[in-house]
Amino acid sequence: MEFVVLPDCPAGAALAAGLRAADRIDHPSGRPWIVGSWPKDEATVIEAGPRRMVLLGHTRLDAAATEAALGRMGSLHDVDTLASRLPGLFHLMASMDGKARIQGSVTGVRQVFTAVVDGVTVAASGVEPLLRLTNASLDETVLAARLLAPGGAPWPLAQRPVRKGIDPLGTGHWLQLDADGRARQIRWWELPEASRSLAQGAAAVRSALSEALAARVGPGRTISADLSGGMDSTSLCFLADQAGADLVTYHVAPFDSANEDTAWAEKAAALLPDARHHTLAADRAENLFDIGYTADRPNVAPEGPSTWASGLAHVRDLAKLATAEGSSLHLAGFGGDELFGRMPACAWSLARARPASGLRLVNRYRLANRWPLRATVRALADRSTFARSLTALAARIDAPPPPLNDPDFGWAFAVRMPAWATPEAVTMVRRQLTTTAAQSPRPLDGDRTRHQALASLGFEGATIRQLNTALAGTGIHWDAPFLDDRVLEAALATRVEDRLAAGRFKPLLTSALRGVVPDAILERRDKGEFSAEAFRGIERNRAALLELCEDSHLARLGLIDPVAFRSAVLNPGPMSHHIQPIDTTVACESWLRAHTRPHTQDTGERK
């Protein structure tokens, strides 16, 4: 799915004349509005007199009631009521009185990007259509921030594409396109207050997940799903089975024999007798740390490099296997850890939400993680604003990584530039962070844990979105029901002390799915660990990784010292966190080599 959204004005119509696409929907005025290509079964068009509303993606609605509601609306702001109720993941667009509204999903699985073309603002579902219209150049400063590890730049820098003049729509905002071609962002969504008890939250999560699966799965429809053995993907498999799907599951056996994921996956498979289950061998090239973007598949990541690229070979192989089984939709458990697990700042939030009981749980975390008492108290007492935390982070990005037993309850994760980053690259990234901090940005939520959860969910949403860009044309779509707006609202509106009930693993999820997922599966209390795959991947792919050090494109831009990077590839160190800066650097280097072709003014063929 790929499309451009144009304002209701002559200049917008003129731009449409240069776009070739399979599908088009017009404004009520008759001017072109949405131009691109999308599956017919994912398009819903509602008309009420001179007003139109379009939803592209997975959702369910009452067409007659929606038409009546659209007819009663006084302005585009009134769309909020409808948007706040619908399940699924989708783009929503409305056009009335010469103005248009477009929005995606909170986590960015369905994102909106904008650019100014010939004096008018144009929106799109991705970066690629805007590149064709603008041929935007590389933003080297944003690229430099992608070197930060673990995981790249913190929010809000993480949202920025590495192309100048192309901007993302802010989290929780919709875009208004006016008839004169101008645009503005309007906030409409904020996370509900965390006021639900465990029982209330569990009921809400169960309802939201059931709706999420119903929006995607029809009885008898063949879908595929990860069955890692972990609680999140396993739960989705049982929900899909309950919804009547013809289910095909895939389990990737862990390389580390101490990882119990396979035993749990086999137990779950035995309790899903109607599904077809497949296990992929542990030591296969597709499972392991890879160089990511390759010249034989250019321009698969127009937004820029991301660390998911090291698993792209596995995703492509899995897509081929799943489509051979008849699947066009693949479910993954992305987002489950953020919604139902423990974020780094949970201790900080617990100490404030419930000082007595919360501090007892914090002390359990302290003992389990071997945090020094004095350092823990100091971290709990921190009252820094989000802006101050970005400034402090900027000052530390070239420092050594913090000790593993150092408690960090701050707003953002303690990212660092690689040791082989040049002083110029460090300066670029530090300036981005301090400039952003000087603008006093609002965090995604006033509570640090919920801010971290939403920021991390945004990373997961971007991963799903970008994977689907890379998989375009394969006949299958990756999806993550935990990233639905309604699901995350239900989970994060539950009180933090209830989401982290002492002595239980993911208590909110297990309470929500009791009776759907068998008790034998809900008894699991741990997670698998996969650093062995990363080390094995570096060992197997070392020759290819070393080739990236030769005539390095990052070095040409003055961002890394290739000799120092080569040394790290030859001797990455014994701990998994030593691989994280290698991962970001490989992603950036391979991305530069694979994303060089010019973009033509064409929205492409039907996918």
Coordinates of C-alpha atoms in Angstrom, one line a residue:
M1 CA 0.0 0.0 0.0
E2 CA 1.4 3.4 -1.0
F3 CA -0.4 6.7 -1.7
V4 CA -0.1 10.5 -1.8
V5 CA -2.7 12.8 -0.4
L6 CA -3.2 16.2 -2.2
P7 CA -4.9 19.4 -1.0
D8 CA -8.2 20.4 -2.6
C9 CA -6.7 23.2 -4.8
P10 CA -5.6 23.7 -8.4
A11 CA -1.9 23.3 -7.5
G12 CA -2.7 19.9 -5.9
A13 CA -4.6 18.8 -9.1
A14 CA -1.6 19.9 -11.2
L15 CA 0.7 17.6 -9.1
A16 CA -1.7 14.7 -9.7
A17 CA -1.3 15.0 -13.4
G18 CA 2.3 13.8 -13.1
L19 CA 1.5 10.8 -10.9
R20 CA 0.7 7.4 -12.5
A21 CA -1.1 5.1 -10.1
A22 CA -3.5 2.2 -10.0
D23 CA -6.1 3.9 -7.7
R24 CA -7.5 7.3 -7.2
I25 CA -10.1 8.9 -4.9
D26 CA -11.3 12.5 -5.5
H27 CA -12.3 15.3 -3.2
P28 CA -16.0 16.1 -3.2
S29 CA -15.0 19.0 -5.5
G30 CA -13.8 16.5 -8.1
R31 CA -10.1 17.3 -7.7
P32 CA -7.8 14.4 -7.1
W33 CA -7.3 13.7 -3.4
I34 CA -5.7 10.2 -2.7
V35 CA -3.5 8.8 -5.5
G36 CA -1.6 5.5 -5.2
S37 CA -2.3 1.8 -4.9
W38 CA -3.9 -0.3 -2.2
P39 CA -5.7 -3.6 -1.8
K40 CA -9.4 -3.3 -2.5
D41 CA -10.3 -5.2 0.6
E42 CA -8.5 -2.7 2.8
A43 CA -10.3 0.4 1.4
T44 CA -13.5 1.8 3.0
V45 CA -15.1 4.9 1.4
I46 CA -17.9 6.7 3.2
E47 CA -19.9 9.5 1.5
A48 CA -22.4 11.9 3.1
G49 CA -23.4 14.6 0.7
P50 CA -20.4 16.8 0.0
R51 CA -18.2 15.0 2.5
R52 CA -16.0 12.0 2.2
M53 CA -14.1 9.8 4.5
V54 CA -11.6 7.1 3.5
L55 CA -10.0 4.4 5.7
L56 CA -7.1 2.4 4.3
G57 CA -6.0 -0.6 6.3
H58 CA -7.4 -3.1 8.8
T59 CA -10.5 -2.0 10.7
R60 CA -14.2 -2.7 11.2
L61 CA -17.0 -0.2 11.3
D62 CA -20.8 0.2 10.8
A63 CA -20.9 1.9 7.4
A64 CA -24.5 3.3 7.8
A65 CA -23.8 4.7 11.3
T66 CA -20.5 6.2 10.1
E67 CA -22.2 7.8 7.1
A68 CA -24.8 9.3 9.4
A69 CA -22.1 10.6 11.8
L70 CA -20.1 12.1 8.9
G71 CA -23.2 13.9 7.8
R72 CA -23.7 15.5 11.2
M73 CA -20.1 16.7 11.6
G74 CA -19.5 20.4 11.8
S75 CA -15.8 20.3 11.1
L76 CA -12.8 18.0 10.7
H77 CA -12.3 18.2 14.4
D78 CA -15.4 16.1 14.9
V79 CA -13.7 13.1 13.3
D80 CA -11.9 12.7 16.7
T81 CA -14.9 10.8 18.1
L82 CA -14.9 8.2 15.4
A83 CA -11.1 7.9 15.3
S84 CA -11.0 7.2 19.0
R85 CA -13.3 4.2 18.8
L86 CA -12.2 2.2 15.7
P87 CA -10.1 -1.0 16.1
G88 CA -7.2 -2.0 13.9
L89 CA -4.4 -0.2 12.1
F90 CA -5.3 2.2 9.3
H91 CA -4.9 5.6 7.7
L92 CA -8.0 7.8 8.1
M93 CA -8.7 10.7 5.7
A94 CA -11.6 13.0 5.5
S95 CA -12.5 15.8 3.1
M96 CA -15.1 18.6 3.6
D97 CA -15.5 22.2 2.8
G98 CA -12.2 22.4 0.8
K99 CA -10.1 21.1 3.8
A100 CA -8.7 17.6 4.3
R101 CA -7.6 15.6 7.3
I102 CA -5.2 12.7 7.3
Q103 CA -3.8 10.7 10.2
G104 CA -2.1 7.3 10.9
S105 CA -1.8 5.2 14.0
V106 CA -0.2 6.3 17.3
T107 CA 2.7 3.9 17.0
G108 CA 3.4 4.8 13.4
V109 CA 2.7 1.5 11.8
R110 CA 0.5 3.7 9.6
Q111 CA 2.5 6.9 9.5
V112 CA 2.1 10.1 7.6
F113 CA 5.0 12.1 6.0
T114 CA 4.8 15.5 4.4
A115 CA 6.8 17.6 2.0
V116 CA 6.3 21.0 0.2
V117 CA 6.1 20.5 -3.5
D118 CA 5.6 23.4 -5.9
G119 CA 4.4 25.6 -3.0
V120 CA 1.8 23.2 -1.5
T121 CA 2.1 20.7 1.2
V122 CA 1.6 17.1 0.1
A123 CA 1.2 14.1 2.5
A124 CA 2.0 10.5 1.9
S125 CA 1.9 7.1 3.5
G126 CA 5.6 6.7 3.2
V127 CA 8.8 8.5 2.2
E128 CA 9.2 6.8 -1.2
P129 CA 6.3 8.7 -2.9
L130 CA 7.6 12.0 -1.7
L131 CA 11.1 11.2 -2.9
R132 CA 9.7 10.8 -6.3
L133 CA 8.1 14.2 -6.1
T134 CA 11.1 16.0 -4.5
N135 CA 14.2 13.9 -5.1
A136 CA 15.2 15.1 -1.6
S137 CA 18.9 14.9 -0.7
L138 CA 20.5 13.0 2.2
D139 CA 20.5 14.7 5.6
E140 CA 23.9 13.6 6.9
T141 CA 23.2 14.9 10.4
V142 CA 20.1 12.7 10.8
L143 CA 22.1 9.8 9.4
A144 CA 24.8 10.4 12.0
A145 CA 22.2 10.0 14.7
R146 CA 21.3 6.6 13.4
L147 CA 24.8 5.4 14.6
L148 CA 23.7 5.8 18.3
A149 CA 23.4 2.5 20.1
P150 CA 21.5 0.7 21.4
G151 CA 18.7 1.2 18.8
G152 CA 19.5 4.6 17.3
A153 CA 18.4 8.1 18.2
P154 CA 15.9 8.7 21.0
W155 CA 12.4 10.2 20.5
P156 CA 11.7 12.6 18.8
L157 CA 14.8 12.4 16.7
A158 CA 14.0 8.8 15.9
Q159 CA 11.0 9.8 13.8
R160 CA 13.0 11.8 11.3
P161 CA 13.7 10.4 7.9
V162 CA 17.3 10.8 6.6
R163 CA 16.0 13.0 3.7
K164 CA 15.9 16.8 3.8
G165 CA 12.5 18.4 3.5
I166 CA 10.5 15.3 4.4
D167 CA 8.9 15.4 7.8
P168 CA 6.8 12.9 9.9
L169 CA 3.5 13.7 11.4
G170 CA 3.9 14.1 15.2
T171 CA 2.6 11.3 17.5
G172 CA -1.0 11.8 18.4
H173 CA -1.6 14.5 15.7
W174 CA -3.6 14.8 12.5
L175 CA -2.7 16.9 9.5
Q176 CA -5.0 19.5 8.1
L177 CA -4.5 20.4 4.4
D178 CA -6.1 23.7 3.6
A179 CA -7.5 24.7 0.2
D180 CA -4.6 27.2 -0.3
G181 CA -2.0 24.3 0.0
R182 CA -0.9 25.1 3.5
A183 CA -0.9 22.6 6.3
R184 CA -0.8 22.4 10.1
Q185 CA -0.6 19.6 12.7
I186 CA -3.3 19.4 15.3
R187 CA -3.0 17.2 18.4
W188 CA -6.0 15.0 19.0
W189 CA -4.8 12.0 21.0
E190 CA -3.2 11.6 24.4
L191 CA -2.8 8.5 26.5
P192 CA -5.7 8.0 29.0
E193 CA -4.9 8.4 32.7
A194 CA -3.6 5.2 34.3
S195 CA -6.5 4.6 36.6
R196 CA -7.7 1.0 35.9
S197 CA -7.2 -1.8 38.3
L198 CA -5.7 -5.1 37.1
A199 CA -9.2 -6.6 36.6
Q200 CA -10.5 -3.6 34.8
G201 CA -7.3 -3.4 32.6
A202 CA -7.4 -7.1 31.8
A203 CA -11.0 -6.9 30.6
A204 CA -10.2 -3.9 28.5
V205 CA -7.1 -5.6 27.0
R206 CA -9.0 -8.8 26.2
S207 CA -11.8 -6.8 24.5
A208 CA -9.3 -4.7 22.5
L209 CA -7.3 -7.7 21.4
S210 CA -10.4 -9.6 20.4
E211 CA -11.5 -6.6 18.2
A212 CA -8.0 -6.3 16.8
L213 CA -8.0 -9.9 15.6
A214 CA -11.5 -9.7 14.3
A215 CA -10.5 -6.7 12.2
R216 CA -7.8 -8.9 10.5
V217 CA -9.0 -12.5 10.6
G218 CA -12.0 -13.9 8.9
P219 CA -13.1 -17.5 9.5
G220 CA -11.0 -19.8 7.3
R221 CA -8.6 -17.1 6.1
T222 CA -5.0 -18.4 6.0
I223 CA -2.7 -16.4 8.1
S224 CA 0.8 -17.1 9.4
A225 CA 2.3 -16.1 12.7
D226 CA 5.5 -16.2 14.8
L227 CA 5.4 -18.9 17.5
S228 CA 8.6 -18.1 19.3
G229 CA 7.5 -19.7 22.5
G230 CA 7.4 -16.3 24.2
M231 CA 4.2 -15.1 25.8
D232 CA 3.5 -12.4 23.3
S233 CA 3.6 -14.2 20.0
T234 CA 2.1 -17.3 21.5
S235 CA -0.9 -15.3 22.8
L236 CA -1.6 -14.0 19.3
C237 CA -1.5 -17.5 17.9
F238 CA -4.3 -18.6 20.3
L239 CA -6.3 -15.5 19.6
A240 CA -6.0 -16.1 15.9
D241 CA -7.1 -19.7 16.3
Q242 CA -10.1 -18.5 18.4
A243 CA -11.0 -16.1 15.6
G244 CA -11.3 -19.0 13.2
A245 CA -8.1 -18.5 11.2
D246 CA -6.5 -21.2 9.1
L247 CA -3.3 -20.8 11.1
V248 CA 0.3 -21.5 10.0
T249 CA 3.0 -21.0 12.6
Y250 CA 6.8 -20.6 12.4
H251 CA 9.2 -21.2 15.2
V252 CA 12.9 -20.4 14.8
A253 CA 14.9 -22.7 17.1
P254 CA 17.3 -20.7 19.4
F255 CA 21.0 -21.2 18.9
D256 CA 21.6 -21.3 22.6
S257 CA 20.6 -24.7 24.1
A258 CA 19.9 -22.9 27.5
N259 CA 17.0 -20.9 25.8
E260 CA 13.7 -22.6 26.6
D261 CA 11.7 -21.1 23.8
T262 CA 11.5 -24.3 21.8
A263 CA 10.1 -26.3 24.7
W264 CA 7.4 -23.7 25.2
A265 CA 6.7 -23.4 21.5
E266 CA 6.3 -27.2 21.2
K267 CA 3.9 -27.1 24.2
A268 CA 1.8 -24.4 22.6
A269 CA 1.8 -26.2 19.2
A270 CA 0.4 -29.3 20.8
L271 CA -2.5 -27.2 22.2
L272 CA -3.2 -25.8 18.7
P273 CA -3.9 -29.1 16.8
D274 CA -5.7 -27.5 13.9
A275 CA -2.8 -25.3 12.9
R276 CA 0.2 -26.2 10.7
H277 CA 3.4 -25.8 12.6
H278 CA 6.9 -25.3 11.2
T279 CA 10.3 -25.1 13.0
L280 CA 13.3 -23.5 11.3
A281 CA 16.7 -24.7 12.2
A282 CA 18.9 -22.7 14.6
D283 CA 22.1 -22.5 12.7
R284 CA 20.8 -21.3 9.3
A285 CA 22.3 -18.2 7.6
E286 CA 18.9 -16.4 7.4
N287 CA 18.6 -16.5 11.2
L288 CA 21.9 -14.8 12.0
F289 CA 23.3 -11.3 12.1
D290 CA 23.6 -10.1 8.5
I291 CA 24.8 -7.1 6.6
G292 CA 21.2 -6.0 6.0
Y293 CA 20.8 -3.9 2.9
T294 CA 22.3 -5.2 -0.2
A295 CA 22.9 -3.9 -3.7
D296 CA 20.8 -6.6 -5.3
R297 CA 17.7 -5.1 -3.5
P298 CA 18.2 -1.4 -3.7
N299 CA 16.1 1.3 -2.1
V300 CA 14.1 -1.0 0.2
A301 CA 14.3 1.4 3.1
P302 CA 13.7 5.0 1.9
E303 CA 13.3 6.4 5.4
G304 CA 16.8 5.5 6.3
P305 CA 18.8 2.7 8.0
S306 CA 17.5 0.7 11.0
T307 CA 18.8 -2.1 13.1
W308 CA 16.1 -4.5 11.9
A309 CA 18.1 -4.8 8.7
S310 CA 20.3 -7.4 10.3
G311 CA 17.3 -9.7 10.3
L312 CA 16.0 -8.8 6.8
A313 CA 17.3 -12.1 5.2
H314 CA 15.2 -14.0 7.8
V315 CA 12.1 -12.0 7.2
R316 CA 12.4 -12.4 3.4
D317 CA 12.9 -16.1 3.7
L318 CA 9.9 -16.4 6.1
A319 CA 7.7 -14.4 3.8
K320 CA 8.6 -16.8 1.0
L321 CA 7.7 -19.8 3.1
A322 CA 4.5 -18.3 4.4
T323 CA 3.1 -17.2 1.0
A324 CA 3.7 -20.8 -0.2
E325 CA 1.3 -21.9 2.5
G326 CA -1.3 -19.4 1.2
S327 CA -0.7 -16.7 3.8
S328 CA -1.0 -13.0 2.9
L329 CA -0.9 -11.8 6.5
H330 CA 1.8 -12.6 9.1
L331 CA 1.3 -11.8 12.8
A332 CA 4.2 -10.8 15.1
G333 CA 4.3 -10.1 18.8
F334 CA 5.9 -6.6 18.5
G335 CA 4.9 -4.3 21.3
G336 CA 4.1 -7.0 23.9
D337 CA 7.2 -6.2 26.1
E338 CA 6.4 -2.5 26.2
L339 CA 2.7 -3.0 27.1
F340 CA 3.0 -5.9 29.5
G341 CA 6.7 -6.1 30.6
R342 CA 8.9 -3.8 32.6
M343 CA 10.4 -0.6 31.1
P344 CA 13.7 0.8 32.6
A345 CA 11.9 3.7 34.3
C346 CA 9.3 1.5 36.0
A347 CA 11.1 1.8 39.4
W348 CA 10.9 5.6 39.2
S349 CA 7.1 5.5 38.4
L350 CA 6.4 2.8 41.0
A351 CA 8.1 4.9 43.8
R352 CA 5.7 7.8 43.0
A353 CA 2.5 5.9 42.2
R354 CA 2.6 3.8 45.4
P355 CA 5.4 4.9 47.7
A356 CA 5.0 2.1 50.2
S357 CA 4.3 -1.0 48.1
G358 CA 6.1 0.4 45.1
L359 CA 9.4 0.9 47.0
R360 CA 9.2 -2.7 48.2
L361 CA 9.0 -3.9 44.6
V362 CA 11.7 -1.5 43.6
N363 CA 14.0 -3.1 46.2
R364 CA 13.3 -6.5 44.7
Y365 CA 14.4 -5.1 41.3
R366 CA 17.5 -3.6 43.0
L367 CA 18.5 -6.9 44.5
A368 CA 17.8 -8.9 41.3
N369 CA 19.9 -6.5 39.2
R370 CA 22.6 -5.9 41.8
W371 CA 22.0 -2.1 41.7
P372 CA 24.0 -0.3 44.4
L373 CA 21.7 1.2 47.1
R374 CA 23.2 4.7 46.9
A375 CA 23.0 4.8 43.0
T376 CA 19.4 3.5 43.2
V377 CA 18.3 6.2 45.6
R378 CA 20.0 8.9 43.5
A379 CA 18.2 7.6 40.3
L380 CA 14.9 7.5 42.1
A381 CA 15.3 11.1 43.4
D382 CA 16.0 12.5 39.9
R383 CA 13.4 15.1 38.9
S384 CA 14.8 16.2 35.5
T385 CA 12.4 17.3 32.8
F386 CA 12.4 15.6 29.5
A387 CA 14.3 18.6 27.9
R388 CA 16.9 18.5 30.6
S389 CA 17.4 14.8 30.1
L390 CA 18.1 15.3 26.4
T391 CA 20.7 17.9 27.3
A392 CA 22.3 15.6 29.7
L393 CA 22.2 12.7 27.2
A394 CA 23.9 15.0 24.6
A395 CA 26.8 15.6 27.0
R396 CA 27.4 11.9 27.5
I397 CA 27.1 10.4 24.0
D398 CA 30.8 10.0 23.6
A399 CA 31.4 8.7 27.1
P400 CA 31.9 4.9 27.7
P401 CA 28.7 3.0 28.2
P402 CA 27.4 3.0 31.8
P403 CA 28.1 -0.1 33.9
L404 CA 25.6 -2.9 33.6
N405 CA 24.6 -2.6 37.2
D406 CA 24.1 1.2 37.1
P407 CA 20.4 2.0 37.5
D408 CA 19.0 4.3 34.9
F409 CA 15.4 5.6 35.4
G410 CA 15.7 8.5 33.0
W411 CA 13.3 9.6 30.2
A412 CA 15.5 8.2 27.4
F413 CA 17.8 5.2 27.1
A414 CA 21.5 5.8 27.7
V415 CA 22.6 5.7 24.0
R416 CA 26.2 6.3 23.0
M417 CA 28.0 7.0 19.7
P418 CA 30.3 4.1 18.6
A419 CA 33.9 4.4 19.7
W420 CA 34.8 4.7 16.0
A421 CA 32.6 7.7 15.3
T422 CA 34.6 10.8 14.4
P423 CA 34.6 13.9 16.5
E424 CA 32.6 15.6 13.7
A425 CA 29.9 13.0 13.9
V426 CA 29.7 13.3 17.7
T427 CA 29.4 17.1 17.3
M428 CA 26.6 16.7 14.7
V429 CA 24.5 14.4 17.0
R430 CA 25.2 16.4 20.1
R431 CA 23.9 19.6 18.3
Q432 CA 20.7 17.8 17.2
L433 CA 20.0 16.7 20.8
T434 CA 20.7 20.1 22.4
T435 CA 18.8 22.0 19.7
T436 CA 15.8 19.7 20.3
A437 CA 16.1 20.1 24.0
A438 CA 16.2 23.9 23.6
Q439 CA 12.7 23.8 22.1
S440 CA 11.3 22.3 25.4
P441 CA 9.5 19.4 23.7
R442 CA 6.7 17.7 25.6
P443 CA 7.3 14.1 26.4
L444 CA 4.9 11.6 25.0
D445 CA 3.4 11.3 28.5
G446 CA 4.1 13.0 31.9
D447 CA 5.0 9.6 33.4
R448 CA 8.5 8.3 32.5
T449 CA 7.4 4.7 32.2
R450 CA 4.6 5.5 29.9
H451 CA 6.8 7.9 27.9
Q452 CA 9.4 5.2 27.5
A453 CA 6.7 2.7 26.5
L454 CA 5.3 4.9 23.8
A455 CA 8.7 5.9 22.5
S456 CA 9.7 2.2 22.2
L457 CA 6.3 1.3 20.7
G458 CA 7.0 4.0 18.1
F459 CA 10.3 2.2 17.3
E460 CA 8.4 -1.1 17.0
G461 CA 5.7 0.5 14.8
A462 CA 8.4 2.0 12.5
T463 CA 10.0 -1.5 12.2
I464 CA 6.7 -3.1 11.1
R465 CA 6.1 -0.2 8.6
Q466 CA 9.6 -0.4 7.2
L467 CA 9.5 -4.2 6.9
N468 CA 6.4 -3.9 4.8
T469 CA 8.1 -1.4 2.6
A470 CA 11.0 -3.9 2.1
L471 CA 8.5 -6.7 1.5
A472 CA 6.4 -4.8 -1.1
G473 CA 5.5 -7.1 -4.0
T474 CA 6.0 -10.3 -2.1
G475 CA 2.3 -10.9 -1.5
I476 CA 2.4 -10.8 2.3
H477 CA 2.0 -8.1 4.9
W478 CA 3.6 -8.1 8.4
D479 CA 1.2 -7.0 11.2
A480 CA 1.4 -6.5 15.0
P481 CA -2.0 -6.3 16.8
F482 CA -0.4 -5.2 20.1
L483 CA 0.4 -1.9 18.3
D484 CA -3.2 -1.0 17.7
D485 CA -4.3 2.2 19.3
R486 CA -7.1 0.6 21.2
V487 CA -4.8 -2.2 22.6
L488 CA -2.1 0.2 23.8
E489 CA -4.7 2.5 25.4
A490 CA -6.2 -0.4 27.3
A491 CA -2.8 -1.7 28.5
L492 CA -1.2 1.6 29.5
A493 CA -4.4 3.0 31.1
T494 CA -3.9 0.2 33.7
R495 CA -2.1 1.3 36.9
V496 CA 1.7 0.7 36.8
E497 CA 1.7 -1.2 40.0
D498 CA -1.0 -3.6 38.6
R499 CA 0.9 -4.1 35.3
L500 CA 3.9 -5.1 37.3
A501 CA 2.2 -7.2 40.1
A502 CA 4.9 -8.7 42.3
G503 CA 5.7 -12.4 41.7
R504 CA 4.0 -12.6 38.3
F505 CA 5.3 -12.4 34.7
K506 CA 3.3 -10.1 32.5
P507 CA 0.3 -10.2 34.9
L508 CA -1.9 -7.9 32.8
L509 CA -1.5 -10.0 29.6
T510 CA -1.9 -13.3 31.5
S511 CA -5.0 -12.0 33.3
A512 CA -6.5 -10.7 30.1
L513 CA -6.1 -14.0 28.2
R514 CA -7.0 -16.5 30.9
G515 CA -9.4 -18.9 29.2
V516 CA -8.2 -18.0 25.7
V517 CA -4.6 -19.1 26.2
P518 CA -4.3 -22.4 28.2
D519 CA -3.1 -22.1 31.8
A520 CA -0.1 -24.4 31.0
I521 CA 1.2 -21.7 28.6
L522 CA 0.4 -18.8 30.9
E523 CA 2.7 -20.4 33.6
R524 CA 5.8 -19.3 31.8
R525 CA 7.8 -16.7 33.9
D526 CA 10.9 -15.9 31.7
K527 CA 12.0 -14.8 28.3
G528 CA 14.5 -16.2 25.8
E529 CA 17.8 -14.5 25.1
F530 CA 19.4 -14.3 21.6
S531 CA 22.9 -12.9 21.8
A532 CA 24.3 -16.2 20.6
E533 CA 22.7 -15.6 17.2
A534 CA 24.4 -12.2 17.0
F535 CA 27.8 -13.5 17.8
R536 CA 27.4 -16.5 15.5
G537 CA 26.2 -14.1 12.8
I538 CA 29.3 -11.9 13.1
E539 CA 31.5 -15.0 12.9
R540 CA 29.8 -16.4 9.8
N541 CA 29.5 -13.0 8.0
R542 CA 32.8 -11.5 9.1
A543 CA 34.3 -11.4 5.6
A544 CA 31.3 -9.5 4.3
L545 CA 31.4 -7.2 7.3
L546 CA 35.0 -6.5 6.7
E547 CA 34.3 -5.6 3.1
L548 CA 32.1 -2.7 4.4
C549 CA 35.2 -1.3 6.0
E550 CA 36.9 -1.0 2.6
D551 CA 36.1 2.3 0.9
S552 CA 33.6 3.0 3.6
H553 CA 30.8 5.4 2.6
L554 CA 30.4 6.5 6.2
A555 CA 34.1 7.3 6.2
R556 CA 33.7 9.3 3.0
L557 CA 31.1 11.4 4.8
G558 CA 33.5 11.9 7.7
L559 CA 31.3 10.0 10.2
I560 CA 33.5 7.0 11.2
D561 CA 37.1 5.9 11.4
P562 CA 37.1 2.7 9.2
V563 CA 40.2 1.3 10.8
A564 CA 38.7 1.5 14.3
F565 CA 35.5 0.0 13.0
R566 CA 37.4 -2.9 11.3
S567 CA 39.1 -3.6 14.7
A568 CA 35.7 -3.9 16.4
V569 CA 34.5 -6.3 13.7
L570 CA 37.5 -8.5 14.2
N571 CA 37.2 -8.4 18.0
P572 CA 33.7 -7.3 19.0
G573 CA 34.1 -8.1 22.7
P574 CA 32.5 -10.8 24.9
M575 CA 29.1 -9.1 25.8
S576 CA 26.0 -8.6 23.8
H577 CA 26.1 -4.8 24.3
H578 CA 29.4 -4.8 22.4
I579 CA 27.6 -5.8 19.3
Q580 CA 25.0 -3.1 19.4
P581 CA 27.1 -0.3 18.0
I582 CA 28.4 -2.7 15.3
D583 CA 24.8 -3.3 14.4
T584 CA 23.9 0.3 13.9
T585 CA 27.1 1.0 11.9
V586 CA 26.5 -2.0 9.6
A587 CA 23.0 -0.8 9.0
C588 CA 24.1 2.7 8.1
E589 CA 27.0 1.6 5.9
S590 CA 25.0 -1.0 4.0
W591 CA 22.1 1.4 3.6
L592 CA 24.3 4.1 2.0
R593 CA 25.6 1.5 -0.5
A594 CA 22.1 0.3 -1.4
H595 CA 20.2 3.5 -1.7
T596 CA 21.7 5.5 -4.5
R597 CA 19.3 5.2 -7.5
P598 CA 17.3 8.4 -8.5
H599 CA 13.6 8.5 -7.9
T600 CA 11.2 9.1 -10.7
Q601 CA 7.9 10.9 -10.4
D602 CA 5.7 7.8 -10.2
T603 CA 3.7 6.2 -7.4
G604 CA 4.3 2.8 -8.7
E605 CA 2.2 -0.2 -9.7
R606 CA -0.3 -2.0 -7.6
K607 CA 1.4 -4.0 -4.8

